[in-house]
C-alpha positions as protocol buffer text, in pm:
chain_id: "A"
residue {
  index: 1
  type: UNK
  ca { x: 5983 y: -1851 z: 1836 }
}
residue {
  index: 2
  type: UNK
  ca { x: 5705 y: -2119 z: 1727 }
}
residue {
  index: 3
  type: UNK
  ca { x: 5695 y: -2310 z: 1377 }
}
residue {
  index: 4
  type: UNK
  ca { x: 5324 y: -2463 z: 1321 }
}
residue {
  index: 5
  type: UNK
  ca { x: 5367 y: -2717 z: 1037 }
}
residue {
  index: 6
  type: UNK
  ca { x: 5059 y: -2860 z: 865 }
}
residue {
  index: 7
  type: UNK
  ca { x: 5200 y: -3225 z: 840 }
}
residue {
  index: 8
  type: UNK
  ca { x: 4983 y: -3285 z: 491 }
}
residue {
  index: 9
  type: UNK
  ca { x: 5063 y: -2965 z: 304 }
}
residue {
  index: 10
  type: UNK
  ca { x: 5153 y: -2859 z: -47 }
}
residue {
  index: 11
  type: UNK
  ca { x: 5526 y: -2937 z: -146 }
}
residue {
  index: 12
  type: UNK
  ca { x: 5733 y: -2687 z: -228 }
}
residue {
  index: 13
  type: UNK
  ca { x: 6003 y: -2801 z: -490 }
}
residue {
  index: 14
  type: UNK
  ca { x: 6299 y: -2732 z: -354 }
}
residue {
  index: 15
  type: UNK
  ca { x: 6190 y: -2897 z: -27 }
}
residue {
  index: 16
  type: UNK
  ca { x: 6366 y: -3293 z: -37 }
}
residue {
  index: 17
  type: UNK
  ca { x: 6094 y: -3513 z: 99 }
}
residue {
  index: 18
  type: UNK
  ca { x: 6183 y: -3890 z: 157 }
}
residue {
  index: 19
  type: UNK
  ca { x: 6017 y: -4218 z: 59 }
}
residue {
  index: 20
  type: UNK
  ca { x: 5694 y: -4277 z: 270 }
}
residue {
  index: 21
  type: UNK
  ca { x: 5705 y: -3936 z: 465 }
}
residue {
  index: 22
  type: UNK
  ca { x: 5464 y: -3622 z: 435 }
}
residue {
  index: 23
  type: UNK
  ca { x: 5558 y: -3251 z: 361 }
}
residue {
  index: 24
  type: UNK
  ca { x: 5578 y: -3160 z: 702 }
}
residue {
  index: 25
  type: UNK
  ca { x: 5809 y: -3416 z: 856 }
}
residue {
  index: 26
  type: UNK
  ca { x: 6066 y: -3268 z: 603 }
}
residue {
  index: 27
  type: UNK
  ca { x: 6021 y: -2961 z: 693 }
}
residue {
  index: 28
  type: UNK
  ca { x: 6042 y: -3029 z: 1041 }
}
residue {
  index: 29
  type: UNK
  ca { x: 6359 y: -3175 z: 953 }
}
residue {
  index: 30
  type: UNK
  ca { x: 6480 y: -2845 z: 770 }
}
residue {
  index: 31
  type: UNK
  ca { x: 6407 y: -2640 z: 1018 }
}
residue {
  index: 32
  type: UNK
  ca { x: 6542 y: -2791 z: 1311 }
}
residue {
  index: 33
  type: UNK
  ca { x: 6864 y: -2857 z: 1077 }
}
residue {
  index: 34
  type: UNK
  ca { x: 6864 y: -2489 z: 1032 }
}
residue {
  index: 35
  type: UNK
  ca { x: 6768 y: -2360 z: 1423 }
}
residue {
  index: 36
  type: UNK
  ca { x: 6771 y: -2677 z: 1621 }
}
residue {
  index: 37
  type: UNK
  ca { x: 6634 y: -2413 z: 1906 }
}
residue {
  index: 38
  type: UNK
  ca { x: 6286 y: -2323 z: 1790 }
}
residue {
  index: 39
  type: UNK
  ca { x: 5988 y: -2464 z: 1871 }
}
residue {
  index: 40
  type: UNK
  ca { x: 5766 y: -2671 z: 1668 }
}
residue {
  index: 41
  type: UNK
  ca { x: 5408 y: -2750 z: 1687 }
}
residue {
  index: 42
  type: UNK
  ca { x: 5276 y: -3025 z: 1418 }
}
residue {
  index: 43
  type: UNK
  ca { x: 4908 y: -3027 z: 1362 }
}
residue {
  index: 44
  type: UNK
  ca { x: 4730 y: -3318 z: 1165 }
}
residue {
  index: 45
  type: UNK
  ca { x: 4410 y: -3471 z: 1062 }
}
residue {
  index: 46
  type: UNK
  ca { x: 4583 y: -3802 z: 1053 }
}
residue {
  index: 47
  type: UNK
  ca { x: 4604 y: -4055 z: 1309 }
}
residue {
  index: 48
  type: UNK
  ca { x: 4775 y: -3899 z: 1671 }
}
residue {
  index: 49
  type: UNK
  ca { x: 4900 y: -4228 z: 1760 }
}
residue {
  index: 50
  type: UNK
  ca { x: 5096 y: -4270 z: 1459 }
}
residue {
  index: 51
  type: UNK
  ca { x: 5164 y: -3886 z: 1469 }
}
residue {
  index: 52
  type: UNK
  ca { x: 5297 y: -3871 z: 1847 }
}
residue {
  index: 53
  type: UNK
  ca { x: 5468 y: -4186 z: 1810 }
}
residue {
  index: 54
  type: UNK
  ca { x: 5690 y: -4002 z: 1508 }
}
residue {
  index: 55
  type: UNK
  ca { x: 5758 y: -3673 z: 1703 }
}
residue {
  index: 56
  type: UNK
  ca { x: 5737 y: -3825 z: 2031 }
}
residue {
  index: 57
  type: UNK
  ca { x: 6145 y: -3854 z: 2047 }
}
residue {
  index: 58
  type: UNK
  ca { x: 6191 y: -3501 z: 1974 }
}
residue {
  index: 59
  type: UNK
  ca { x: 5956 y: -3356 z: 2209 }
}
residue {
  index: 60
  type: UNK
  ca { x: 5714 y: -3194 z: 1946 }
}
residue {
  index: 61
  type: UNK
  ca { x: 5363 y: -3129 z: 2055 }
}
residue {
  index: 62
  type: UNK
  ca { x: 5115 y: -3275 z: 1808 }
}
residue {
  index: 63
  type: UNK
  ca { x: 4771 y: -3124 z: 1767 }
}
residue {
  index: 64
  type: UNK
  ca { x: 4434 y: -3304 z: 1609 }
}
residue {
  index: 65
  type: UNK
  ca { x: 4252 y: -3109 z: 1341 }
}
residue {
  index: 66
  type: UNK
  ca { x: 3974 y: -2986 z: 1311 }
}
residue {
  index: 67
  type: UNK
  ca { x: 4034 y: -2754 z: 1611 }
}
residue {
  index: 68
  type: UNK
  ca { x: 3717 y: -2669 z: 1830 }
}
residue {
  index: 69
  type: UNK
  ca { x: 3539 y: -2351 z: 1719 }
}
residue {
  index: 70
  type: UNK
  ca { x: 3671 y: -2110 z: 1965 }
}
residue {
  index: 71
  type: UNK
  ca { x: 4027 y: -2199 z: 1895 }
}
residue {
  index: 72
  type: UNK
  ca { x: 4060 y: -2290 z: 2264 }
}
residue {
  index: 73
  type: UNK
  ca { x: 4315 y: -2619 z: 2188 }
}
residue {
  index: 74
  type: UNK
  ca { x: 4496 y: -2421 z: 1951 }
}
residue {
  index: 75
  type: UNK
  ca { x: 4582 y: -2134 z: 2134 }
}
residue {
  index: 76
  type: UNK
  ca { x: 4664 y: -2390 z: 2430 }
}
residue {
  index: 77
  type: UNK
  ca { x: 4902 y: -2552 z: 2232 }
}
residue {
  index: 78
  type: UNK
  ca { x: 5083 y: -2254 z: 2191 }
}
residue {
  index: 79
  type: UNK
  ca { x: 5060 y: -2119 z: 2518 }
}
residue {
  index: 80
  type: UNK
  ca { x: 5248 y: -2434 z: 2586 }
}
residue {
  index: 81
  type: UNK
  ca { x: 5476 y: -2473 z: 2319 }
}
């Protein structure tokens, strides 16, 4: 199984997001609360460095937006996750 998480994305209410963090790091942390097993791949517009540095620990792949337009470093992530 793979979970991509937008790491800006809408906020769903009942989703608990802390001070200074973005939708998708707390969903990140729901889901591996929930299956600590599945795979996650984070994609951003942000800054990577910043990015990596935060998933780094956890071994989460981290993938720059806008993807090229055949889709090529998307589906590599994957392939990879």
């Amino acid at each position: 199984d793979l979970v991509i998480i937008d790491l800006m994305m809408r906020k769903p209410a009942e989703l608990v997001v802390r001070t200074n963090e973005e939708t998708g790091e707390a969903l990140y942390r729901l889901i591996k609360r929930k299956r600590a097993d599945v795979a996650v791949l984070i994609i951003t517009g942000k800054d990577m460095d910043d990015v990596e540095t935060r998933f780094k620990k956890d071994g989460v792949k981290v993938l720059l937006k806008p993807f090229d337009s055949r889709f090529t470093d998307l589906h590599e992530a994957i392939k990879n996750a």
